[in-house]
């Protein structure tokens, strides 16, 4: 039995993903404190909604609540955990040490960092295990989280970098897309046309990056003819220090994630 506590955007995305990849409604329990939303989940997905204490007895327990609500939830769950229950947290900044402190050293815990493309089944999630999580627990966590995209196992010391690269990463692409659209509009193009051009360009470039197996440098150079339009554009990006700015931004996100993790 799988239980999901917290059916906000990420929790509901995981629920929909699980039900779409071979799990039946009878295999999943949901804890959702908002009565109206709980009723919607029952009607939409056919799952049972239960109190957190009942959900705690599931084989795999996914905690999808806000980071500021996590400690209180852990303390509530502690007395009710089933023997061998694996706990997966998708709350940003909550370390395995925090999970173990409030659940007990013998509880297998997995810390996961998904990103928002999980909402459309295209997420990237990094996972790391606590002291009691063995390879079988990590394999089970990977299986569950693959319902919303790809999964990568990393050492916990890399989780703040994961947050900076893939957790925050979609925002960087949206920022680029926004800038490209506004540039097109400023040059006289209808907004709808600019948005379509940018959307498909980014989608196609992403597909080539994923499917070609080539390094990004190789793909960029293939577009950059000597003395051409792309070369002129890249020269301006380098002149304005965009590469350095992006590196600095990712480091700032990592440092902020680290500060949040340390409380």
Short mmCIF file of C-alpha atoms in Angstrom, two decimals:
data_model
loop_
_atom_site.label_atom_id
_atom_site.label_comp_id
_atom_site.label_asym_id
_atom_site.label_seq_id
_atom_site.Cartn_x
_atom_site.Cartn_y
_atom_site.Cartn_z
CA UNK A 1 0.00 0.00 0.00
CA UNK A 2 1.20 3.50 -0.88
CA UNK A 3 0.07 6.57 1.03
CA UNK A 4 0.48 10.21 0.05
CA UNK A 5 0.19 12.84 2.74
CA UNK A 6 -0.51 16.22 1.20
CA UNK A 7 -2.30 16.48 -2.14
CA UNK A 8 -1.13 19.86 -3.32
CA UNK A 9 0.24 20.18 -6.84
CA UNK A 10 3.17 17.81 -6.33
CA UNK A 11 1.25 15.28 -4.24
CA UNK A 12 -1.61 15.16 -6.72
CA UNK A 13 0.84 14.91 -9.64
CA UNK A 14 2.39 11.85 -8.01
CA UNK A 15 -1.05 10.40 -7.33
CA UNK A 16 -2.09 10.83 -10.97
CA UNK A 17 1.25 9.44 -12.13
CA UNK A 18 0.96 6.33 -9.97
CA UNK A 19 -2.56 5.65 -11.15
CA UNK A 20 -1.42 6.11 -14.73
CA UNK A 21 1.46 3.64 -14.46
CA UNK A 22 -0.26 0.50 -13.29
CA UNK A 23 -1.28 1.20 -9.70
CA UNK A 24 -4.97 0.85 -8.94
CA UNK A 25 -6.98 3.24 -6.73
CA UNK A 26 -7.17 0.48 -4.14
CA UNK A 27 -3.36 0.60 -3.85
CA UNK A 28 -3.18 4.26 -2.83
CA UNK A 29 -4.32 6.16 0.26
CA UNK A 30 -4.36 9.96 0.44
CA UNK A 31 -4.34 12.30 3.41
CA UNK A 32 -5.69 15.73 2.53
CA UNK A 33 -6.85 18.10 5.33
CA UNK A 34 -8.97 20.27 3.03
CA UNK A 35 -12.33 18.51 3.05
CA UNK A 36 -13.49 19.91 -0.28
CA UNK A 37 -10.29 18.92 -2.05
CA UNK A 38 -10.37 15.48 -0.41
CA UNK A 39 -13.87 14.96 -1.82
CA UNK A 40 -12.62 16.00 -5.28
CA UNK A 41 -9.78 13.47 -5.07
CA UNK A 42 -12.15 10.66 -4.14
CA UNK A 43 -14.43 11.49 -7.04
CA UNK A 44 -11.68 12.13 -9.60
CA UNK A 45 -9.36 9.22 -8.80
CA UNK A 46 -11.45 6.75 -6.81
CA UNK A 47 -8.94 6.66 -3.93
CA UNK A 48 -9.66 6.58 -0.21
CA UNK A 49 -8.80 9.63 1.87
CA UNK A 50 -7.76 8.83 5.42
CA UNK A 51 -6.26 10.55 8.49
CA UNK A 52 -2.48 10.75 8.69
CA UNK A 53 -2.38 8.20 11.52
CA UNK A 54 -4.03 5.60 9.30
CA UNK A 55 -1.87 6.46 6.30
CA UNK A 56 1.25 5.91 8.43
CA UNK A 57 0.74 2.15 8.33
CA UNK A 58 1.31 1.98 4.54
CA UNK A 59 4.34 0.19 3.11
CA UNK A 60 5.53 3.39 1.42
CA UNK A 61 4.62 6.79 2.81
CA UNK A 62 5.16 9.90 0.66
CA UNK A 63 5.23 13.21 2.54
CA UNK A 64 4.29 16.04 0.20
CA UNK A 65 3.62 18.86 2.66
CA UNK A 66 5.24 22.28 2.94
CA UNK A 67 8.66 22.29 4.62
CA UNK A 68 7.39 24.45 7.48
CA UNK A 69 4.72 21.84 8.28
CA UNK A 70 7.05 18.84 8.14
CA UNK A 71 8.32 18.60 11.73
CA UNK A 72 4.83 18.66 13.23
CA UNK A 73 3.72 16.00 10.75
CA UNK A 74 6.72 13.77 11.54
CA UNK A 75 5.97 13.96 15.26
CA UNK A 76 2.34 13.08 14.55
CA UNK A 77 3.27 10.10 12.41
CA UNK A 78 5.98 8.67 14.68
CA UNK A 79 3.74 6.59 17.00
CA UNK A 80 1.71 5.18 14.12
CA UNK A 81 4.35 4.06 11.62
CA UNK A 82 3.97 0.49 10.47
CA UNK A 83 6.80 -1.98 10.85
CA UNK A 84 9.07 -1.54 7.83
CA UNK A 85 7.28 1.54 6.49
CA UNK A 86 9.54 3.51 4.15
CA UNK A 87 9.13 7.29 4.32
CA UNK A 88 9.81 9.45 1.26
CA UNK A 89 9.91 13.22 1.72
CA UNK A 90 9.56 15.56 -1.25
CA UNK A 91 9.79 18.70 0.90
CA UNK A 92 12.63 21.02 -0.08
CA UNK A 93 15.40 21.44 2.47
CA UNK A 94 14.34 18.67 4.84
CA UNK A 95 17.40 16.48 5.36
CA UNK A 96 17.44 12.78 6.13
CA UNK A 97 18.89 13.70 9.54
CA UNK A 98 15.76 15.74 10.34
CA UNK A 99 13.51 12.93 9.15
CA UNK A 100 15.39 10.37 11.27
CA UNK A 101 15.47 12.62 14.32
CA UNK A 102 11.68 12.77 14.42
CA UNK A 103 10.85 9.30 13.11
CA UNK A 104 13.62 7.24 14.71
CA UNK A 105 16.97 5.94 13.48
CA UNK A 106 15.57 2.57 12.38
CA UNK A 107 13.03 4.04 9.97
CA UNK A 108 14.16 3.89 6.33
CA UNK A 109 13.84 7.41 4.95
CA UNK A 110 14.43 8.77 1.47
CA UNK A 111 14.81 12.45 0.67
CA UNK A 112 13.62 13.42 -2.80
CA UNK A 113 13.92 16.66 -4.78
CA UNK A 114 11.47 16.75 -7.71
CA UNK A 115 10.80 19.70 -9.98
CA UNK A 116 7.61 21.19 -11.39
CA UNK A 117 7.68 19.42 -14.79
CA UNK A 118 6.57 16.43 -12.72
CA UNK A 119 3.12 18.01 -13.06
CA UNK A 120 3.13 16.98 -16.73
CA UNK A 121 5.01 13.69 -16.24
CA UNK A 122 8.35 15.16 -17.35
CA UNK A 123 9.97 15.73 -13.97
CA UNK A 124 13.53 15.21 -12.82
CA UNK A 125 13.80 13.90 -9.28
CA UNK A 126 16.96 13.26 -7.30
CA UNK A 127 16.81 10.90 -4.33
CA UNK A 128 19.14 10.07 -1.46
CA UNK A 129 18.72 7.59 1.34
CA UNK A 130 19.09 7.87 5.10
CA UNK A 131 21.10 5.53 7.30
CA UNK A 132 18.46 2.79 7.42
CA UNK A 133 17.59 2.96 3.72
CA UNK A 134 19.19 0.09 1.81
CA UNK A 135 19.43 -0.35 -1.99
CA UNK A 136 16.02 -2.04 -2.05
CA UNK A 137 14.42 1.01 -0.44
CA UNK A 138 16.06 3.32 -2.97
CA UNK A 139 14.96 1.08 -5.82
CA UNK A 140 11.39 1.18 -4.51
CA UNK A 141 11.52 4.98 -4.19
CA UNK A 142 12.84 5.25 -7.75
CA UNK A 143 10.03 3.04 -9.00
CA UNK A 144 7.38 5.22 -7.36
CA UNK A 145 8.88 8.55 -8.41
CA UNK A 146 9.40 7.44 -12.02
CA UNK A 147 5.62 7.84 -12.28
CA UNK A 148 6.26 11.57 -12.80
CA UNK A 149 9.53 11.51 -14.78
CA UNK A 150 13.15 10.49 -14.48
CA UNK A 151 14.96 9.71 -11.22
CA UNK A 152 18.63 9.93 -10.24
CA UNK A 153 20.22 8.65 -7.01
CA UNK A 154 22.76 11.10 -5.56
CA UNK A 155 24.77 11.49 -2.37
CA UNK A 156 23.04 13.79 0.11
CA UNK A 157 25.93 16.26 -0.02
CA UNK A 158 24.83 17.03 -3.59
CA UNK A 159 21.19 17.72 -2.80
CA UNK A 160 21.62 21.49 -2.47
CA UNK A 161 23.25 21.52 -5.90
CA UNK A 162 20.38 19.40 -7.22
CA UNK A 163 17.98 22.00 -5.87
CA UNK A 164 19.91 24.75 -7.66
CA UNK A 165 20.18 22.91 -10.99
CA UNK A 166 17.02 20.88 -11.50
CA UNK A 167 14.77 22.06 -8.67
CA UNK A 168 15.06 25.73 -9.60
CA UNK A 169 16.16 24.99 -13.17
CA UNK A 170 12.75 25.25 -14.87
CA UNK A 171 12.54 28.88 -13.75
CA UNK A 172 15.77 29.66 -15.59
CA UNK A 173 14.31 28.32 -18.84
CA UNK A 174 11.07 30.22 -18.30
CA UNK A 175 13.17 33.35 -17.76
CA UNK A 176 14.95 32.76 -21.05
CA UNK A 177 11.65 32.04 -22.81
CA UNK A 178 10.12 35.21 -21.38
CA UNK A 179 13.12 37.26 -22.56
CA UNK A 180 12.99 35.79 -26.07
CA UNK A 181 9.26 36.44 -26.39
CA UNK A 182 9.59 40.03 -25.20
CA UNK A 183 12.48 40.59 -27.62
CA UNK A 184 10.32 39.38 -30.49
CA UNK A 185 7.46 41.65 -29.44
CA UNK A 186 9.85 44.60 -29.12
CA UNK A 187 10.94 43.98 -32.71
CA UNK A 188 7.35 44.11 -33.95
CA UNK A 189 6.28 40.46 -33.93
CA UNK A 190 2.78 39.55 -32.67
CA UNK A 191 3.01 38.11 -29.15
CA UNK A 192 1.17 34.89 -30.03
CA UNK A 193 3.59 34.24 -32.88
CA UNK A 194 6.63 34.94 -30.69
CA UNK A 195 5.31 32.65 -27.97
CA UNK A 196 4.75 29.80 -30.43
CA UNK A 197 8.20 30.20 -31.97
CA UNK A 198 9.90 30.27 -28.58
CA UNK A 199 7.87 27.41 -27.12
CA UNK A 200 8.62 25.04 -29.99
CA UNK A 201 12.25 26.14 -30.24
CA UNK A 202 12.89 25.34 -26.59
CA UNK A 203 10.93 22.09 -26.80
CA UNK A 204 12.82 21.01 -29.92
CA UNK A 205 16.21 21.96 -28.49
CA UNK A 206 15.41 19.99 -25.34
CA UNK A 207 14.45 16.95 -27.42
CA UNK A 208 17.70 17.14 -29.40
CA UNK A 209 19.71 17.42 -26.20
CA UNK A 210 17.98 14.37 -24.77
CA UNK A 211 17.92 12.20 -27.86
CA UNK A 212 21.18 13.02 -29.62
CA UNK A 213 23.48 12.14 -26.72
CA UNK A 214 25.72 15.02 -27.76
CA UNK A 215 27.34 17.48 -25.35
CA UNK A 216 25.57 20.87 -25.31
CA UNK A 217 28.72 22.50 -26.71
CA UNK A 218 28.57 20.27 -29.80
CA UNK A 219 24.91 21.11 -30.38
CA UNK A 220 25.52 24.83 -29.92
CA UNK A 221 28.45 24.81 -32.32
CA UNK A 222 26.34 23.00 -34.92
CA UNK A 223 24.01 26.02 -34.96
CA UNK A 224 26.82 28.60 -34.86
CA UNK A 225 28.13 29.18 -38.37
CA UNK A 226 31.31 31.32 -38.54
CA UNK A 227 30.38 34.95 -39.02
CA UNK A 228 26.66 34.15 -38.91
CA UNK A 229 23.68 35.38 -36.95
CA UNK A 230 24.07 32.92 -34.07
CA UNK A 231 27.75 33.77 -33.71
CA UNK A 232 26.80 37.44 -33.42
CA UNK A 233 24.23 36.63 -30.75
CA UNK A 234 26.58 34.39 -28.73
CA UNK A 235 29.27 37.07 -28.90
CA UNK A 236 26.85 39.53 -27.29
CA UNK A 237 25.90 37.01 -24.59
CA UNK A 238 29.57 36.47 -23.77
CA UNK A 239 30.24 40.24 -23.82
CA UNK A 240 27.51 40.75 -21.22
CA UNK A 241 28.82 37.93 -19.03
CA UNK A 242 25.72 35.76 -19.28
CA UNK A 243 27.66 32.54 -18.67
CA UNK A 244 29.16 33.96 -15.46
CA UNK A 245 25.80 35.35 -14.38
CA UNK A 246 24.16 31.92 -14.77
CA UNK A 247 26.93 30.24 -12.80
CA UNK A 248 26.62 32.84 -10.05
CA UNK A 249 22.84 32.41 -10.00
CA UNK A 250 23.09 28.63 -9.62
CA UNK A 251 25.64 29.04 -6.83
CA UNK A 252 23.32 31.52 -5.09
CA UNK A 253 20.45 29.03 -5.31
CA UNK A 254 22.68 26.28 -3.91
CA UNK A 255 23.78 28.51 -1.03
CA UNK A 256 20.18 29.47 -0.24
CA UNK A 257 19.15 25.82 -0.28
CA UNK A 258 22.02 25.03 2.08
CA UNK A 259 20.95 27.81 4.45
CA UNK A 260 17.35 26.58 4.46
CA UNK A 261 18.49 23.01 5.12
CA UNK A 262 20.52 24.18 8.11
CA UNK A 263 17.53 26.05 9.50
#
